[in-house]
Short mmCIF file of C-alpha atoms in Angstrom, two decimals:
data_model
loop_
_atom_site.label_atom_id
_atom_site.label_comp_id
_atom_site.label_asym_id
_atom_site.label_seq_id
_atom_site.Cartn_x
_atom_site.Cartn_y
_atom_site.Cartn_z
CA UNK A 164 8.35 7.30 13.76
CA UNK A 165 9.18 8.01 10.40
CA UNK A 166 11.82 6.73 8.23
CA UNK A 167 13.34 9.94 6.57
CA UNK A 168 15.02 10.19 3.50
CA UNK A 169 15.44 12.72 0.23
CA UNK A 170 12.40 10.84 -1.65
CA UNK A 171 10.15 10.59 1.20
CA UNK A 172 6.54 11.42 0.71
CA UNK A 173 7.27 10.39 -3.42
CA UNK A 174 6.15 8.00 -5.38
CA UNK A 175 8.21 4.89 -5.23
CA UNK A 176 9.76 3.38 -9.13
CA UNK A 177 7.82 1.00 -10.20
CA UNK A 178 10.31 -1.69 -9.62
CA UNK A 179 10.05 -0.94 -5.93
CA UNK A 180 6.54 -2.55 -5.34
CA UNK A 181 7.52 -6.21 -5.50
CA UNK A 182 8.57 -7.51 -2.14
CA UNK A 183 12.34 -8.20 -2.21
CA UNK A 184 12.64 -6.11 -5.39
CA UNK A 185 12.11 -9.22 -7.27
CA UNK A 186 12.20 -8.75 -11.07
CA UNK A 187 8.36 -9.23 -11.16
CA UNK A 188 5.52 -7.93 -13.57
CA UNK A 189 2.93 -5.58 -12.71
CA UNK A 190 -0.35 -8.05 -13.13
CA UNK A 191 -3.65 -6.73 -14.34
CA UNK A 192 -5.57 -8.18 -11.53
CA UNK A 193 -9.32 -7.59 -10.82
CA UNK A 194 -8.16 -5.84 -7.25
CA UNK A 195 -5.64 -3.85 -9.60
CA UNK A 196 -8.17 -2.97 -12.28
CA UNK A 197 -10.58 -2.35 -9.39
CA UNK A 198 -8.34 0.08 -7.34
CA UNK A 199 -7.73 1.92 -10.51
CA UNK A 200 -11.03 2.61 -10.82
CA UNK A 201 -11.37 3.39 -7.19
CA UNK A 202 -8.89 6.01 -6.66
CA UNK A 203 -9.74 7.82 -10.17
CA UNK A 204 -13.63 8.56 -8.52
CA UNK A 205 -12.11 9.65 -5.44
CA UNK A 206 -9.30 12.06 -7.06
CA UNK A 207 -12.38 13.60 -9.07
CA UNK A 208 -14.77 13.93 -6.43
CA UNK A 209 -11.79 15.30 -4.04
CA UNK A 210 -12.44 12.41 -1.46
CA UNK A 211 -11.10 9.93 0.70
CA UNK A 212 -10.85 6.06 0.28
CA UNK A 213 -9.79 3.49 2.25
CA UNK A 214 -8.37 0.29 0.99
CA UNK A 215 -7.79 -2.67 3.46
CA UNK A 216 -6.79 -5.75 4.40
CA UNK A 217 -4.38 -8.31 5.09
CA UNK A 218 -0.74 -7.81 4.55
CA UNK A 219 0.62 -8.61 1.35
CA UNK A 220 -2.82 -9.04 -0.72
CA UNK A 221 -1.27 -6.07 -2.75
CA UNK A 222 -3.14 -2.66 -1.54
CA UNK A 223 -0.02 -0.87 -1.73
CA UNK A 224 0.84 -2.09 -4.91
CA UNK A 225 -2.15 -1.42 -6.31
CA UNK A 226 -2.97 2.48 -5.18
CA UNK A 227 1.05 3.08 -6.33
CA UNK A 228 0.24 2.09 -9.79
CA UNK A 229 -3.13 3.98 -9.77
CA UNK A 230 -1.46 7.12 -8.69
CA UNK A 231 1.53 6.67 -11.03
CA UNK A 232 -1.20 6.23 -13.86
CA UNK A 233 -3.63 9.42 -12.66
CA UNK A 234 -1.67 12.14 -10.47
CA UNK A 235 1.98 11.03 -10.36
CA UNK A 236 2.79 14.72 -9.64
CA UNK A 237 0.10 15.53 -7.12
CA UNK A 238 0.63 12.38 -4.94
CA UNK A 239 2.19 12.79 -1.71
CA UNK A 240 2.63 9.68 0.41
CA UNK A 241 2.97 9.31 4.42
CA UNK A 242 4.47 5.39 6.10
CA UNK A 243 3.71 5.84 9.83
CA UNK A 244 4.39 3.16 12.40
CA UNK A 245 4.54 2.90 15.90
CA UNK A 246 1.04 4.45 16.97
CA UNK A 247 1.29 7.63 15.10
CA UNK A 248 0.07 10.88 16.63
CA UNK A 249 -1.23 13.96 15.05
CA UNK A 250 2.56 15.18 15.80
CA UNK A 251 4.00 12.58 13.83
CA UNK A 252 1.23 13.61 10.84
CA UNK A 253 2.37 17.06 10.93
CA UNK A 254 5.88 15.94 11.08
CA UNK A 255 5.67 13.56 8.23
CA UNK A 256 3.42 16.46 6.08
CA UNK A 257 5.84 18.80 6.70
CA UNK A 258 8.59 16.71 5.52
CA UNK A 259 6.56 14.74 2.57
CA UNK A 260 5.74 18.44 1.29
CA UNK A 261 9.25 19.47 0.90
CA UNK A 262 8.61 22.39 2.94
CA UNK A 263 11.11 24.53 3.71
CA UNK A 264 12.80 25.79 7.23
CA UNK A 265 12.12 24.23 10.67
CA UNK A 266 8.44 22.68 11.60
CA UNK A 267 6.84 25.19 13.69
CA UNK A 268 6.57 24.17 17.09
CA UNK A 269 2.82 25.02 18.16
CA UNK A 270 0.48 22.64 16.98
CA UNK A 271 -1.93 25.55 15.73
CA UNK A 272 1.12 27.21 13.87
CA UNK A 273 1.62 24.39 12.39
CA UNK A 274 -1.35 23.49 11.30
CA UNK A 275 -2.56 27.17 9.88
CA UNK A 276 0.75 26.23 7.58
CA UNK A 277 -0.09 22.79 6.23
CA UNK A 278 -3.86 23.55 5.58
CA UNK A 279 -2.32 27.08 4.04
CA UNK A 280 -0.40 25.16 1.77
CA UNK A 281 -3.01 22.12 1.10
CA UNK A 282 -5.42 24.99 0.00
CA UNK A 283 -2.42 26.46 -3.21
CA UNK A 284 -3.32 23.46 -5.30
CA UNK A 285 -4.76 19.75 -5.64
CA UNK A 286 -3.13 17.28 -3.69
CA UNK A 287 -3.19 13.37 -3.23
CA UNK A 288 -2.31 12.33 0.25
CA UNK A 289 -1.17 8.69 1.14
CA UNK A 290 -1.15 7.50 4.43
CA UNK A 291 0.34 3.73 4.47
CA UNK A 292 0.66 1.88 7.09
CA UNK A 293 -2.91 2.94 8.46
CA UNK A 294 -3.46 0.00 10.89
CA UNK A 295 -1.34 2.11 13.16
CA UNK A 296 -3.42 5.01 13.45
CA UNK A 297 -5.77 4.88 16.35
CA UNK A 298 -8.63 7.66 16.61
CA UNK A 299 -7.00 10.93 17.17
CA UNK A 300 -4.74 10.27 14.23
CA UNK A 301 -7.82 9.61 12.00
CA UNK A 302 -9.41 12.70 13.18
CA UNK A 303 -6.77 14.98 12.38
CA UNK A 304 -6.72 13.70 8.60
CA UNK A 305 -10.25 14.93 8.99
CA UNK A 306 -9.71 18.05 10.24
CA UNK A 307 -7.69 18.75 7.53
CA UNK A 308 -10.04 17.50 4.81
CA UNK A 309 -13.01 19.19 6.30
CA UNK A 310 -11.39 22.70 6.05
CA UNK A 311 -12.74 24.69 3.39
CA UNK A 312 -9.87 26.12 2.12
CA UNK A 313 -7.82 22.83 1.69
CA UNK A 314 -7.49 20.79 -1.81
CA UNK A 315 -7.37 17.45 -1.39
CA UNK A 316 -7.57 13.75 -1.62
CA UNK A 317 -6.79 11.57 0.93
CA UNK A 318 -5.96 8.01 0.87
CA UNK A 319 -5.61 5.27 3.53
CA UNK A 320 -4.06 2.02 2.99
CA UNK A 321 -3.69 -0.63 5.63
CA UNK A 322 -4.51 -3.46 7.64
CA UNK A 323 -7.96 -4.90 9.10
CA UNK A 324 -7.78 -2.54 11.86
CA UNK A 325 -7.68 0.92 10.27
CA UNK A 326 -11.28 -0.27 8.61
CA UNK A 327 -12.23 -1.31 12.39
CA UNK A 328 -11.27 2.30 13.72
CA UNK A 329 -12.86 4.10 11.12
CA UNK A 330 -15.87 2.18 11.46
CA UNK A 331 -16.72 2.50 14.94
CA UNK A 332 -16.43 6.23 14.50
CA UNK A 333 -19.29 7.39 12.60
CA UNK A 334 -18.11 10.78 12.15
CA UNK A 335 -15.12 9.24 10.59
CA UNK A 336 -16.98 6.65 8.43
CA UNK A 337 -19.33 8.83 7.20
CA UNK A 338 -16.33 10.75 5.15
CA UNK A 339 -15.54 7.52 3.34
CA UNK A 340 -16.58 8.23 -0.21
CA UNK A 341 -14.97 4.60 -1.11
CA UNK A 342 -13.72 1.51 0.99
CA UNK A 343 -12.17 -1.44 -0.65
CA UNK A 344 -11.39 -4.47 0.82
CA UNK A 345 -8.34 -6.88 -0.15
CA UNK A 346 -8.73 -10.21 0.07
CA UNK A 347 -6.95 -13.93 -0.47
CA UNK A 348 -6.78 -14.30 -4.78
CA UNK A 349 -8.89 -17.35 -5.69
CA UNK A 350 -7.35 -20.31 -6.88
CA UNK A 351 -8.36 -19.81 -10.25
CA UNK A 352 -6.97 -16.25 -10.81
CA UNK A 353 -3.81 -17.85 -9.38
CA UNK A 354 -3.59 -19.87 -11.42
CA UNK A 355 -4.24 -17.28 -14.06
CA UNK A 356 -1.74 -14.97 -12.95
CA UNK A 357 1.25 -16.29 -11.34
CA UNK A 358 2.56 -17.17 -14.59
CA UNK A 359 2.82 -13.38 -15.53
CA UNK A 360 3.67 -12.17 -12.47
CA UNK A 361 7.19 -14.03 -13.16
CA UNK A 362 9.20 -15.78 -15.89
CA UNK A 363 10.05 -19.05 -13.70
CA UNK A 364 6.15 -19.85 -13.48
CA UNK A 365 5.80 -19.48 -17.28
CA UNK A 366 6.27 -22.94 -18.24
CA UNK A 367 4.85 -24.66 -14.96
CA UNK A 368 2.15 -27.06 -15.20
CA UNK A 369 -1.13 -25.25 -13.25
CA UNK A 370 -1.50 -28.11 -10.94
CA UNK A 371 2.40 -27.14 -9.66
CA UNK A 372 0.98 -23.85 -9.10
CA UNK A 373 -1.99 -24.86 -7.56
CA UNK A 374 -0.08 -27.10 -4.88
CA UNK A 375 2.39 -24.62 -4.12
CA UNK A 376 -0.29 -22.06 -3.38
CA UNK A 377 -2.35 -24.26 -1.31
CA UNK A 378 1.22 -25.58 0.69
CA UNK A 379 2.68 -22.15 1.18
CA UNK A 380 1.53 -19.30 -0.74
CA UNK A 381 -2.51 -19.46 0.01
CA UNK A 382 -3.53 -16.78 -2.29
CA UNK A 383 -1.05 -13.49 -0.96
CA UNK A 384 1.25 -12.31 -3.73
CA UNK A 385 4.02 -11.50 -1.37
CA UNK A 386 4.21 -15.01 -0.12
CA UNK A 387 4.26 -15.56 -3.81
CA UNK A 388 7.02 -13.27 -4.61
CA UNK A 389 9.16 -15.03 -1.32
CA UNK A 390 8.70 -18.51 -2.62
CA UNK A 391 9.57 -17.22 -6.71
CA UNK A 392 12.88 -15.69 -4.70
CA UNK A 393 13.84 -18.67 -2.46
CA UNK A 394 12.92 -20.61 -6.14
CA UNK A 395 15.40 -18.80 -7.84
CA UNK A 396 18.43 -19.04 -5.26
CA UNK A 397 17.71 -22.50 -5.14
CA UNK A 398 18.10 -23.04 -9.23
CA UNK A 399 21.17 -21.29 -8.60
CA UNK A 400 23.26 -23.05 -6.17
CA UNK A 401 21.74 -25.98 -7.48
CA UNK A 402 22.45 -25.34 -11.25
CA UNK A 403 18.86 -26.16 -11.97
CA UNK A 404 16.98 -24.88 -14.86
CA UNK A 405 13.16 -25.34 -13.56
CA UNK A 406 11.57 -25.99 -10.89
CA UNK A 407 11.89 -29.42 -9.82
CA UNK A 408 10.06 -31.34 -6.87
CA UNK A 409 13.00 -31.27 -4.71
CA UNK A 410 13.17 -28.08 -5.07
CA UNK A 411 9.95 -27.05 -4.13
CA UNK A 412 10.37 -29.12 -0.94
CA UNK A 413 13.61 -27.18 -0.07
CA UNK A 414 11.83 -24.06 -0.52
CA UNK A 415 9.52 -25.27 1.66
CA UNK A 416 12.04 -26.05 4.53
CA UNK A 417 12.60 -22.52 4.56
CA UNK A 418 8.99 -21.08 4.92
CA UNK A 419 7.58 -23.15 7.02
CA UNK A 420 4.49 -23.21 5.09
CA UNK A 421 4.32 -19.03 5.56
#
């Protein structure tokens, strides 16, 4: 199903992409750099990628600020769930698109009028949430970037499994112009970065961050984001003004070591 709402299919504010809206910073990760790079070849060679991985490793993150950066106002984006089928695609296009009246109801009505449309001018399309797409779901996205007509880029971002679908379908694969694959941040580059990503880890000592990482947050920036949001509710019924051992351990009562 999807979620609908006035700015669906839209670019979310910036300020959106951390995980509990936490007052975070936009780090310029190698993955970040890297996706930046990514999607910019596959918007000029009118392609489609597919980034992938684990939750919370920051795929999402990273195409939003890529697309804000190269084709804020081309960018369409799709959040499916549930097992998606090629209804729920043309549902989601049609609603992501802003376009206007009812949906038609026959499936090749419907699609003459989202491939018309696709083929007026260049367009970015998101799909999120791609783990949840089995086969058929993939395979319409390709029918509608193999027409001739339409202009587009397409861009899936999700879990292990939407690389292990794509994969065992060659014809499917073999559109892939770029995959990228998300993975845990070494220790080093956490080290490196958390202290950017948000003011409370500015003035702790690395080997703080290194054994909260290796306790709880093991690499994932959302886990990071959780514990930097459990840290600061903590300071505050506690009238703290760092991060203190006993703190950290009653963080850690809540996560359960994530």
């Amino acid at each position: 199903m999807i979620d609908l709402d006035l700015d669906y299919g839209r670019l979310p504010a910036e300020d959106a992409d951390h995980f509990h809206r936490l007052d975070a910073h936009l780090v310029a990760t190698e993955p970040l750099m890297t996706t930046l790079e990514n999607v910019e070849a596959t918007l000029e060679a009118k392609a489609m990628m597919c980034a992938f991985g684990p939750a919370g490793y920051g795929k999402t993150m990273s195409v939003n600020s890529a697309l804000r950066k190269l084709a804020p106002e081309h960018t369409y984006r799709l959040e499916l769930r549930s097992g998606p089928t090629p209804r729920d695609i043309r549902h989601g296009l049609f609603h992501a698109l802003g376009l206007p009246g009812e949906p038609p109801t026959r499936p090749i009505e419907f699609d003459t009028l989202l491939k018309e449309t696709l083929a007026q001018t260049f367009r970015v399309l998101v799909c999120d949430e791609a783990q949840w797409m089995g086969r058929s779901s993939f395979e319409y996205w390709r029918h509608l970037w193999d027409d001739r007509k339409t202009d587009i880029a397409v861009i899936f971002a999700g879990g292990d499994n939407c690389y292990k679908v794509l994969k065992r379908e060659p014809m499917l694969a073999s559109r892939m112009f770029i995959w990228q694959e998300f993975q845990r941040m070494p220790e080093n580059e956490v080290v490196a970065n958390v202290p950017a990503f948000h003011s409370l880890w500015q003035s702790a000592a690395p080997q703080r961050i290194r054994d909260i990482d290796r306790a709880a947050a093991h690499g994932n920036f959302r886990n990071w984001a959780t514990l930097t949001k459990h840290m600061l509710n903590g300071m505050k019924k506690k009238g703290l003004s760092e991060v203190t051992d006993d703190l950290v351990q009653w963080v850690y009562s809540k996560v359960a070591g994530m």
